[in-house]
Short mmCIF file of C-alpha atoms in Angstrom, two decimals:
data_model
loop_
_atom_site.label_atom_id
_atom_site.label_comp_id
_atom_site.label_asym_id
_atom_site.label_seq_id
_atom_site.Cartn_x
_atom_site.Cartn_y
_atom_site.Cartn_z
CA UNK A 1 2.34 14.50 43.44
CA UNK A 2 -0.36 11.82 43.11
CA UNK A 3 -0.35 9.79 39.92
CA UNK A 4 -2.59 11.05 37.14
CA UNK A 5 -3.76 9.43 33.92
CA UNK A 6 -4.51 11.09 30.59
CA UNK A 7 -6.06 9.51 27.49
CA UNK A 8 -4.47 10.49 24.17
CA UNK A 9 -6.56 9.77 21.08
CA UNK A 10 -4.13 9.83 18.16
CA UNK A 11 -5.65 9.47 14.71
CA UNK A 12 -3.70 9.12 11.50
CA UNK A 13 -5.05 8.94 7.98
CA UNK A 14 -4.95 5.12 7.96
CA UNK A 15 -5.35 4.17 11.60
CA UNK A 16 -5.82 5.36 15.12
CA UNK A 17 -5.18 4.39 18.71
CA UNK A 18 -6.04 5.29 22.24
CA UNK A 19 -3.05 5.56 24.57
CA UNK A 20 -3.09 5.81 28.36
CA UNK A 21 -0.36 8.05 29.78
CA UNK A 22 0.33 7.82 33.52
CA UNK A 23 2.38 10.55 35.22
CA UNK A 24 3.96 9.96 38.60
CA UNK A 25 7.13 10.40 40.62
CA UNK A 26 9.22 13.38 41.65
CA UNK A 27 10.59 14.48 39.31
CA UNK A 28 7.76 13.43 37.00
CA UNK A 29 8.09 10.58 34.55
CA UNK A 30 5.47 9.27 32.15
CA UNK A 31 4.50 5.72 31.19
CA UNK A 32 2.55 5.17 27.99
CA UNK A 33 0.46 2.09 27.23
CA UNK A 34 -1.71 1.24 24.25
CA UNK A 35 -5.37 0.70 25.10
CA UNK A 36 -6.87 0.27 21.65
CA UNK A 37 -5.77 0.35 18.01
CA UNK A 38 -7.76 0.25 14.79
CA UNK A 39 -7.48 0.80 11.05
CA UNK A 40 -9.65 2.97 8.87
CA UNK A 41 -9.65 4.42 5.37
CA UNK A 42 -11.66 6.90 3.32
CA UNK A 43 -14.74 5.63 1.52
CA UNK A 44 -15.47 6.23 -2.16
CA UNK A 45 -18.78 8.01 -2.84
CA UNK A 46 -20.25 9.72 -5.93
CA UNK A 47 -19.28 13.05 -4.33
CA UNK A 48 -15.68 11.95 -3.75
CA UNK A 49 -13.68 10.21 -0.98
CA UNK A 50 -15.07 10.84 2.52
CA UNK A 51 -14.13 9.82 6.04
CA UNK A 52 -16.27 7.17 7.75
CA UNK A 53 -16.94 9.27 10.83
CA UNK A 54 -19.39 6.92 12.51
CA UNK A 55 -16.76 4.16 12.48
CA UNK A 56 -14.09 6.58 13.68
CA UNK A 57 -16.32 7.78 16.52
CA UNK A 58 -17.20 4.23 17.57
CA UNK A 59 -13.50 3.32 17.68
CA UNK A 60 -12.62 6.47 19.64
CA UNK A 61 -15.25 5.57 22.24
CA UNK A 62 -14.01 1.97 22.35
CA UNK A 63 -10.51 3.31 22.97
CA UNK A 64 -11.62 5.58 25.80
CA UNK A 65 -13.55 2.74 27.40
CA UNK A 66 -10.53 0.42 27.16
CA UNK A 67 -8.26 3.10 28.64
CA UNK A 68 -10.73 3.58 31.52
CA UNK A 69 -10.50 -0.13 32.31
CA UNK A 70 -6.68 0.02 32.25
CA UNK A 71 -6.68 3.03 34.59
CA UNK A 72 -8.99 1.32 37.09
CA UNK A 73 -6.85 -1.81 37.09
CA UNK A 74 -3.73 0.32 37.66
CA UNK A 75 -5.41 2.28 40.43
CA UNK A 76 -4.85 5.71 38.82
CA UNK A 77 -7.37 8.46 38.23
CA UNK A 78 -8.11 9.67 34.71
CA UNK A 79 -7.89 13.45 34.65
CA UNK A 80 -8.35 14.28 30.97
CA UNK A 81 -8.77 13.17 27.37
CA UNK A 82 -7.73 14.90 24.15
CA UNK A 83 -7.58 14.16 20.42
CA UNK A 84 -5.05 14.86 17.69
CA UNK A 85 -5.39 14.08 13.98
CA UNK A 86 -3.83 15.00 10.67
CA UNK A 87 -4.53 18.53 9.46
CA UNK A 88 -6.83 20.31 7.02
CA UNK A 89 -9.93 18.05 6.95
CA UNK A 90 -13.15 19.44 8.43
CA UNK A 91 -16.88 19.15 8.91
CA UNK A 92 -19.77 21.58 9.20
CA UNK A 93 -22.11 21.46 12.20
CA UNK A 94 -25.50 23.21 11.99
CA UNK A 95 -26.90 25.11 15.00
CA UNK A 96 -28.81 22.10 16.30
CA UNK A 97 -25.60 20.05 16.43
CA UNK A 98 -26.14 17.91 13.32
CA UNK A 99 -23.20 17.22 11.04
CA UNK A 100 -23.88 18.63 7.55
CA UNK A 101 -22.45 16.02 5.18
CA UNK A 102 -19.37 13.87 5.65
CA UNK A 103 -15.86 15.38 5.73
CA UNK A 104 -13.97 14.80 2.50
CA UNK A 105 -10.55 13.17 2.56
CA UNK A 106 -7.64 15.47 1.79
CA UNK A 107 -6.56 13.37 -1.20
CA UNK A 108 -9.79 14.20 -3.10
CA UNK A 109 -8.58 15.06 -6.64
CA UNK A 110 -11.15 17.87 -6.90
CA UNK A 111 -9.10 19.91 -4.44
CA UNK A 112 -6.33 20.50 -7.00
CA UNK A 113 -8.85 21.86 -9.51
CA UNK A 114 -10.31 24.11 -6.81
CA UNK A 115 -6.85 25.41 -5.90
CA UNK A 116 -6.30 26.62 -9.45
CA UNK A 117 -9.60 28.50 -9.36
CA UNK A 118 -8.75 30.20 -6.06
CA UNK A 119 -5.25 31.20 -7.15
CA UNK A 120 -6.67 32.78 -10.31
CA UNK A 121 -8.85 35.10 -8.19
CA UNK A 122 -6.12 36.71 -6.08
CA UNK A 123 -3.44 39.11 -7.21
CA UNK A 124 -0.07 37.49 -6.71
CA UNK A 125 -1.56 34.00 -6.63
CA UNK A 126 0.33 31.41 -4.60
CA UNK A 127 2.97 33.76 -3.23
CA UNK A 128 0.32 36.24 -2.07
CA UNK A 129 -1.51 33.55 -0.08
CA UNK A 130 1.80 32.42 1.41
CA UNK A 131 2.63 35.97 2.43
CA UNK A 132 -0.69 36.26 4.26
CA UNK A 133 -0.87 32.84 5.89
CA UNK A 134 2.66 31.40 5.86
CA UNK A 135 1.28 28.21 4.30
CA UNK A 136 2.23 27.00 0.80
CA UNK A 137 -0.87 26.58 -1.39
CA UNK A 138 -0.98 22.80 -1.42
CA UNK A 139 -4.11 21.40 -3.02
CA UNK A 140 -5.33 19.68 0.15
CA UNK A 141 -5.38 22.86 2.25
CA UNK A 142 -8.75 23.63 3.81
CA UNK A 143 -9.07 26.86 1.83
CA UNK A 144 -9.18 24.89 -1.42
CA UNK A 145 -11.34 22.15 0.06
CA UNK A 146 -13.95 24.79 0.93
CA UNK A 147 -13.82 26.11 -2.63
CA UNK A 148 -14.39 22.58 -3.97
CA UNK A 149 -17.35 21.95 -1.65
CA UNK A 150 -18.81 25.43 -2.14
CA UNK A 151 -18.75 25.02 -5.91
CA UNK A 152 -20.25 21.51 -5.86
CA UNK A 153 -22.72 21.91 -2.98
CA UNK A 154 -23.33 25.59 -2.10
CA UNK A 155 -26.27 24.59 0.09
CA UNK A 156 -23.81 23.20 2.65
CA UNK A 157 -22.88 26.77 3.59
CA UNK A 158 -26.39 28.24 3.44
CA UNK A 159 -27.42 27.31 7.00
CA UNK A 160 -27.05 30.32 9.28
CA UNK A 161 -25.15 29.67 12.48
CA UNK A 162 -23.20 26.65 11.25
CA UNK A 163 -19.70 25.99 12.61
CA UNK A 164 -16.67 24.71 10.71
CA UNK A 165 -14.77 22.28 12.91
CA UNK A 166 -11.55 20.52 11.94
CA UNK A 167 -11.65 16.80 12.73
CA UNK A 168 -10.15 16.94 16.24
CA UNK A 169 -12.37 19.93 17.03
CA UNK A 170 -15.36 17.88 15.92
CA UNK A 171 -14.37 14.95 18.14
CA UNK A 172 -13.88 17.31 21.09
CA UNK A 173 -17.36 18.74 20.44
CA UNK A 174 -18.88 15.28 20.46
CA UNK A 175 -17.01 14.51 23.70
CA UNK A 176 -17.76 17.74 25.56
CA UNK A 177 -20.49 19.61 23.74
CA UNK A 178 -18.10 22.60 23.36
CA UNK A 179 -17.20 24.00 19.94
CA UNK A 180 -13.79 25.60 19.39
CA UNK A 181 -10.99 25.67 16.80
CA UNK A 182 -7.62 24.72 18.30
CA UNK A 183 -4.79 26.84 16.95
CA UNK A 184 -2.22 24.29 15.73
CA UNK A 185 -4.68 22.57 13.42
CA UNK A 186 -6.31 25.85 12.40
CA UNK A 187 -2.90 27.01 11.21
CA UNK A 188 -2.79 24.25 8.56
CA UNK A 189 -5.89 25.56 6.78
CA UNK A 190 -4.29 28.40 4.77
CA UNK A 191 -6.97 30.63 6.33
CA UNK A 192 -5.15 31.87 9.45
CA UNK A 193 -3.32 35.18 9.24
CA UNK A 194 0.41 34.92 9.92
CA UNK A 195 0.29 38.52 11.15
CA UNK A 196 -2.74 38.63 13.47
CA UNK A 197 -3.01 34.95 14.37
CA UNK A 198 -6.76 35.15 13.69
CA UNK A 199 -8.86 33.98 10.75
CA UNK A 200 -8.05 35.91 7.58
CA UNK A 201 -11.65 36.73 6.68
CA UNK A 202 -10.48 39.34 4.18
CA UNK A 203 -8.70 36.61 2.22
CA UNK A 204 -11.84 34.50 2.07
CA UNK A 205 -13.91 37.48 0.97
CA UNK A 206 -11.36 38.27 -1.74
CA UNK A 207 -11.63 34.78 -3.23
CA UNK A 208 -15.41 34.69 -2.79
CA UNK A 209 -15.73 32.12 -0.02
CA UNK A 210 -17.83 32.24 3.17
CA UNK A 211 -16.20 32.77 6.55
CA UNK A 212 -19.17 32.99 8.91
CA UNK A 213 -18.68 29.38 10.08
CA UNK A 214 -15.18 30.05 11.43
CA UNK A 215 -15.29 30.13 15.21
CA UNK A 216 -13.29 30.83 18.33
CA UNK A 217 -9.60 29.89 18.26
CA UNK A 218 -8.17 28.35 21.43
CA UNK A 219 -4.60 27.55 22.43
CA UNK A 220 -3.19 24.04 22.94
CA UNK A 221 -3.75 23.08 26.57
CA UNK A 222 -7.18 24.74 26.75
CA UNK A 223 -9.68 22.96 28.99
CA UNK A 224 -12.84 22.81 26.88
CA UNK A 225 -15.13 21.25 29.45
CA UNK A 226 -15.91 17.89 31.04
CA UNK A 227 -16.83 14.79 29.09
CA UNK A 228 -20.61 14.90 28.77
CA UNK A 229 -21.99 13.18 31.91
CA UNK A 230 -24.12 10.65 30.04
CA UNK A 231 -21.17 9.73 27.82
CA UNK A 232 -18.79 9.45 30.78
CA UNK A 233 -21.19 7.07 32.50
CA UNK A 234 -21.51 4.85 29.43
CA UNK A 235 -17.71 4.64 29.04
CA UNK A 236 -16.95 3.90 32.68
CA UNK A 237 -15.18 7.23 33.23
CA UNK A 238 -15.22 8.99 36.57
CA UNK A 239 -16.96 12.33 36.41
CA UNK A 240 -15.73 14.90 35.69
CA UNK A 241 -12.96 14.05 33.23
CA UNK A 242 -11.74 17.17 31.41
CA UNK A 243 -11.63 17.39 27.62
CA UNK A 244 -8.38 19.28 27.02
CA UNK A 245 -7.25 20.32 23.56
CA UNK A 246 -3.64 19.18 23.02
CA UNK A 247 -1.71 20.30 19.99
CA UNK A 248 -4.51 18.83 17.87
CA UNK A 249 -2.35 18.70 14.77
CA UNK A 250 -0.42 15.48 15.22
CA UNK A 251 2.90 17.05 14.29
CA UNK A 252 2.40 19.81 16.88
CA UNK A 253 2.02 17.15 19.57
CA UNK A 254 5.01 15.19 18.25
CA UNK A 255 7.27 18.25 18.23
CA UNK A 256 6.19 19.14 21.78
CA UNK A 257 7.54 15.74 22.87
CA UNK A 258 10.99 16.15 21.30
CA UNK A 259 13.32 15.41 24.27
CA UNK A 260 15.56 18.42 23.60
CA UNK A 261 15.86 19.31 27.28
CA UNK A 262 18.57 21.87 27.84
CA UNK A 263 19.51 22.16 24.15
CA UNK A 264 20.46 25.66 23.06
CA UNK A 265 17.80 27.41 20.99
CA UNK A 266 18.63 27.19 17.31
CA UNK A 267 21.01 24.24 17.68
CA UNK A 268 18.57 21.46 16.88
CA UNK A 269 15.95 20.49 14.34
CA UNK A 270 13.17 17.92 14.51
CA UNK A 271 12.07 15.26 12.08
CA UNK A 272 8.70 13.67 12.72
CA UNK A 273 9.09 10.53 10.63
CA UNK A 274 6.15 8.45 9.49
CA UNK A 275 3.90 8.40 6.43
CA UNK A 276 4.95 12.04 6.15
CA UNK A 277 8.34 13.42 7.14
CA UNK A 278 8.01 16.84 8.79
CA UNK A 279 11.42 18.44 9.19
CA UNK A 280 11.93 21.86 10.68
CA UNK A 281 12.80 24.13 13.57
CA UNK A 282 10.92 26.18 16.12
CA UNK A 283 10.77 29.94 15.49
CA UNK A 284 9.33 32.71 17.61
CA UNK A 285 7.54 34.24 14.62
CA UNK A 286 6.40 33.02 11.17
CA UNK A 287 8.78 33.58 8.26
CA UNK A 288 6.86 34.48 5.12
CA UNK A 289 9.62 35.81 2.87
CA UNK A 290 9.83 35.06 -0.83
CA UNK A 291 12.93 32.94 -0.13
CA UNK A 292 11.01 30.79 2.39
CA UNK A 293 8.13 30.45 -0.09
CA UNK A 294 10.41 29.42 -2.94
CA UNK A 295 12.17 26.89 -0.69
CA UNK A 296 8.84 25.20 0.13
CA UNK A 297 8.60 25.92 3.86
CA UNK A 298 5.39 26.13 5.83
CA UNK A 299 4.67 28.06 9.03
CA UNK A 300 2.41 26.04 11.29
CA UNK A 301 1.65 27.00 14.86
CA UNK A 302 3.03 24.91 17.69
CA UNK A 303 2.71 24.53 21.43
CA UNK A 304 3.71 27.42 23.72
CA UNK A 305 3.40 30.08 21.03
CA UNK A 306 6.11 28.66 18.78
CA UNK A 307 5.98 28.52 14.99
CA UNK A 308 6.85 25.20 13.40
CA UNK A 309 8.90 26.29 10.38
CA UNK A 310 9.13 23.11 8.37
CA UNK A 311 8.95 21.28 5.11
CA UNK A 312 6.35 18.61 4.43
CA UNK A 313 8.26 15.72 2.85
CA UNK A 314 6.58 12.63 1.40
CA UNK A 315 8.15 10.33 4.01
CA UNK A 316 7.64 6.60 4.32
CA UNK A 317 4.55 6.93 2.13
CA UNK A 318 6.98 6.13 -0.70
CA UNK A 319 7.88 2.76 0.84
CA UNK A 320 4.27 2.07 1.84
CA UNK A 321 3.15 2.61 -1.75
CA UNK A 322 6.00 0.46 -3.05
CA UNK A 323 4.99 -2.34 -0.70
CA UNK A 324 1.34 -2.12 -1.83
CA UNK A 325 2.41 -2.16 -5.48
CA UNK A 326 4.58 -5.22 -4.96
CA UNK A 327 1.68 -6.97 -3.22
CA UNK A 328 -0.52 -6.32 -6.25
CA UNK A 329 2.14 -8.17 -8.24
CA UNK A 330 1.92 -11.09 -5.83
CA UNK A 331 5.16 -10.25 -4.01
CA UNK A 332 4.62 -9.80 -0.29
CA UNK A 333 7.27 -8.14 1.87
CA UNK A 334 7.31 -6.90 5.43
CA UNK A 335 8.77 -3.42 5.90
CA UNK A 336 11.81 -4.90 7.66
CA UNK A 337 12.45 -7.17 4.67
CA UNK A 338 12.35 -4.23 2.27
CA UNK A 339 14.79 -2.34 4.51
CA UNK A 340 17.15 -5.34 4.50
CA UNK A 341 16.96 -5.58 0.71
CA UNK A 342 17.58 -1.85 0.42
CA UNK A 343 20.67 -2.15 2.64
CA UNK A 344 22.09 -4.74 0.21
CA UNK A 345 21.36 -2.61 -2.88
CA UNK A 346 23.90 -0.14 -4.31
CA UNK A 347 23.82 3.24 -2.55
CA UNK A 348 22.81 6.44 -4.36
CA UNK A 349 22.32 4.60 -7.66
CA UNK A 350 19.00 6.27 -8.46
CA UNK A 351 17.43 9.25 -6.71
CA UNK A 352 14.14 11.08 -7.19
CA UNK A 353 12.34 14.10 -5.81
CA UNK A 354 10.24 12.47 -3.05
CA UNK A 355 7.82 15.41 -3.20
CA UNK A 356 7.05 15.01 -6.89
CA UNK A 357 3.32 15.46 -7.35
CA UNK A 358 2.78 12.13 -9.12
CA UNK A 359 4.42 10.22 -6.25
CA UNK A 360 1.92 11.76 -3.79
CA UNK A 361 -1.00 10.06 -5.55
CA UNK A 362 -1.68 6.42 -4.72
CA UNK A 363 -1.03 3.63 -7.19
CA UNK A 364 1.57 2.60 -9.81
CA UNK A 365 4.51 3.36 -7.53
CA UNK A 366 6.99 1.15 -9.37
CA UNK A 367 6.16 2.60 -12.77
CA UNK A 368 6.42 6.14 -11.41
CA UNK A 369 9.83 5.58 -9.81
CA UNK A 370 11.14 3.99 -13.00
CA UNK A 371 9.67 6.82 -15.05
CA UNK A 372 11.52 9.40 -12.95
CA UNK A 373 14.77 7.48 -13.43
CA UNK A 374 14.24 7.23 -17.19
CA UNK A 375 13.41 10.94 -17.60
CA UNK A 376 16.53 11.94 -15.67
CA UNK A 377 18.81 9.42 -17.43
CA UNK A 378 19.60 7.45 -14.27
CA UNK A 379 19.80 3.65 -13.89
CA UNK A 380 16.32 2.14 -13.80
CA UNK A 381 15.62 0.48 -10.40
CA UNK A 382 14.62 -3.09 -11.21
CA UNK A 383 14.58 -5.13 -8.00
CA UNK A 384 12.54 -4.53 -4.83
CA UNK A 385 15.80 -3.70 -3.03
CA UNK A 386 16.82 -1.13 -5.65
CA UNK A 387 13.36 0.44 -5.58
CA UNK A 388 13.33 0.67 -1.78
CA UNK A 389 16.91 2.05 -1.73
CA UNK A 390 15.88 4.70 -4.25
CA UNK A 391 13.09 5.81 -1.87
CA UNK A 392 15.28 5.88 1.24
CA UNK A 393 18.31 7.54 -0.36
CA UNK A 394 16.02 10.21 -1.83
CA UNK A 395 14.44 10.92 1.54
CA UNK A 396 17.83 11.25 3.24
CA UNK A 397 19.01 13.68 0.56
CA UNK A 398 15.84 15.71 0.98
CA UNK A 399 16.51 15.89 4.73
CA UNK A 400 20.01 17.20 4.06
CA UNK A 401 18.76 19.75 1.56
CA UNK A 402 16.09 20.93 4.00
CA UNK A 403 18.55 21.47 6.85
CA UNK A 404 20.90 23.40 4.58
CA UNK A 405 18.03 25.64 3.46
CA UNK A 406 16.90 26.21 7.07
CA UNK A 407 20.39 27.40 7.93
CA UNK A 408 20.47 29.73 4.93
CA UNK A 409 17.07 31.25 5.84
CA UNK A 410 17.47 31.56 9.62
CA UNK A 411 20.16 32.18 12.21
CA UNK A 412 19.95 28.51 13.25
CA UNK A 413 23.06 26.33 13.08
CA UNK A 414 21.88 22.78 13.37
CA UNK A 415 24.11 20.35 15.27
CA UNK A 416 21.48 17.73 16.19
CA UNK A 417 18.51 16.26 14.38
CA UNK A 418 15.90 14.79 16.74
CA UNK A 419 14.00 12.05 14.96
CA UNK A 420 10.66 10.99 16.47
CA UNK A 421 7.65 8.96 15.35
CA UNK A 422 7.23 5.54 13.83
CA UNK A 423 10.12 6.10 11.44
CA UNK A 424 12.63 5.66 14.29
CA UNK A 425 12.21 1.92 13.70
CA UNK A 426 13.75 2.17 10.20
CA UNK A 427 17.38 1.84 11.19
CA UNK A 428 18.71 2.13 7.65
CA UNK A 429 16.93 5.43 7.05
CA UNK A 430 18.17 6.73 10.40
CA UNK A 431 21.79 6.07 9.42
CA UNK A 432 21.25 7.49 5.94
CA UNK A 433 19.76 10.63 7.52
CA UNK A 434 22.88 11.03 9.69
CA UNK A 435 25.22 10.41 6.76
CA UNK A 436 23.40 12.73 4.34
CA UNK A 437 23.00 15.61 6.80
CA UNK A 438 26.37 15.19 8.52
CA UNK A 439 24.56 15.78 11.82
CA UNK A 440 24.16 13.68 14.92
CA UNK A 441 20.74 12.05 14.88
CA UNK A 442 19.07 11.40 18.23
CA UNK A 443 16.18 8.97 18.18
CA UNK A 444 13.35 10.15 20.38
CA UNK A 445 10.15 8.30 21.19
CA UNK A 446 8.34 6.44 18.43
CA UNK A 447 5.14 7.44 20.23
CA UNK A 448 6.03 11.12 20.35
CA UNK A 449 2.60 12.24 19.12
CA UNK A 450 0.68 10.43 21.85
CA UNK A 451 3.20 11.53 24.49
CA UNK A 452 2.99 15.15 23.40
CA UNK A 453 -0.80 14.95 23.29
CA UNK A 454 -1.06 13.60 26.86
CA UNK A 455 1.60 15.91 28.31
CA UNK A 456 0.07 19.04 26.78
CA UNK A 457 -3.18 17.97 28.44
CA UNK A 458 -1.28 17.73 31.73
CA UNK A 459 0.28 21.13 31.10
CA UNK A 460 -3.18 22.58 30.52
CA UNK A 461 -4.27 21.18 33.90
CA UNK A 462 -1.26 22.69 35.66
CA UNK A 463 0.43 19.33 36.31
CA UNK A 464 3.41 20.14 34.06
CA UNK A 465 4.80 23.66 34.31
CA UNK A 466 5.72 24.54 30.73
CA UNK A 467 7.12 23.19 27.46
CA UNK A 468 10.67 22.91 28.83
CA UNK A 469 9.40 20.90 31.78
CA UNK A 470 7.34 18.77 29.39
CA UNK A 471 10.43 17.92 27.37
CA UNK A 472 12.23 17.11 30.59
CA UNK A 473 9.54 14.58 31.46
CA UNK A 474 10.02 12.92 28.05
CA UNK A 475 13.82 12.91 28.37
CA UNK A 476 13.64 11.23 31.80
CA UNK A 477 11.11 8.67 30.61
CA UNK A 478 12.61 7.54 27.28
CA UNK A 479 15.97 6.17 26.21
CA UNK A 480 17.52 8.35 23.50
CA UNK A 481 19.66 6.42 21.00
CA UNK A 482 22.40 8.38 19.21
CA UNK A 483 23.27 7.76 15.53
CA UNK A 484 26.58 9.31 14.47
CA UNK A 485 27.23 10.20 10.82
CA UNK A 486 29.92 8.40 8.91
CA UNK A 487 32.58 10.60 7.36
CA UNK A 488 31.16 12.42 4.32
CA UNK A 489 32.14 10.68 1.12
CA UNK A 490 32.51 12.03 -2.40
CA UNK A 491 29.47 9.97 -3.34
CA UNK A 492 27.23 11.91 -0.90
CA UNK A 493 28.67 15.24 -2.08
CA UNK A 494 27.93 14.37 -5.70
CA UNK A 495 24.48 13.01 -4.82
CA UNK A 496 23.54 16.26 -3.06
CA UNK A 497 24.35 18.22 -6.21
CA UNK A 498 22.33 15.76 -8.30
CA UNK A 499 19.42 16.06 -5.89
CA UNK A 500 19.37 19.87 -6.10
CA UNK A 501 19.28 19.63 -9.90
CA UNK A 502 16.32 17.21 -9.76
CA UNK A 503 14.12 19.12 -7.36
CA UNK A 504 12.00 22.21 -7.64
CA UNK A 505 9.92 23.71 -4.84
#
């Protein structure tokens, strides 16, 4: 098979990059190279925090152009481009193609107020919405964002023929001129029926919100159309280059690239480790029972018709916030330094619920962690090492708790935890995850999201047969490091009981 190149645009909530994936060989292997990287952040406006879309778009185009240069120099042909982002955030496009206002950032505090209003309008409240959509009613979900925007600016929704596009859908529209809602990201909105797989327009009508702007849902791997000819020419792309929707939710792409080739179904779980930790398993159907709701699980759609049954866990956001707080005090540490200090600090001295609502908000990280310790009569973490160890121990315990709950809710018996994403570089957390869970941890690619993005594009073009073949490509192309758990100690057993007593979902 001739070599082919695919451009993966991978956007996170604080930065983005364009990656060039080249497939060649028989059997296929993939090589991934970074073409462009940039930082971004939401902007404060009188209406709330919004995303700087013009800057994001300029950087996306710069990344595509840089990837085109790399492909020409390597002598490979670019076949496709696709975008993934975080979930839930969206924009409205009026019939003439103009963006109506700027998309708000998911951490807008008005979303929590809007959630309370929506829940008060539906019989059964949070559990009823979960039963319909499989998504816990977290304040940042698109359903509550729409309520906040509808209440503040009803004119946004008054233009007939407008389309609601989640951020990767919007970028694909600007690339190709084709509007569509890709399924994996649509499933994060709390507006997609877990039963029909289509928009739950009845739910929106019940809570008094418009649904006319919700459009066609397409599957990951769908070829949307070619890059617009004039845009392709300006970026140095050959024409035509297909715009192919990957799993546009970044976790969907990351899970697709878990190198679990040949693993028995139900024997492994995944952990996409970064700012967020997304830990779960693949199911054939959503699970929307009361027990799953009370345990805090979400049902997001994945590649190849799978349901990603998972918990959203705060992740390395805790350490990122700690580092920012220390910097405000004039103490600058690299992440590796904090990990080293944490390794020297006493284990399991102080633990917190990493998903506590106050820890999800930016600012005052040190005071919040100490406040949790004080309220639960635990030793107060004083030093940077103790604070970092508190964060990492708490995450590992949450991983263990999550796996135990998965096993109690499903017929899965987890032997292996595949850890992918940027968090694979935190060696201390990897070992703590193995020790806390008592499972073998296999470290997959740190660039799992970009790999999954590019390979789902290739699958959509018929260059990779199916999801099993995709995972085979990843397994052949990446070294998989194995982290074995140390023998369970009494300290871990006691800490797990303490953690259960501290947490509520």
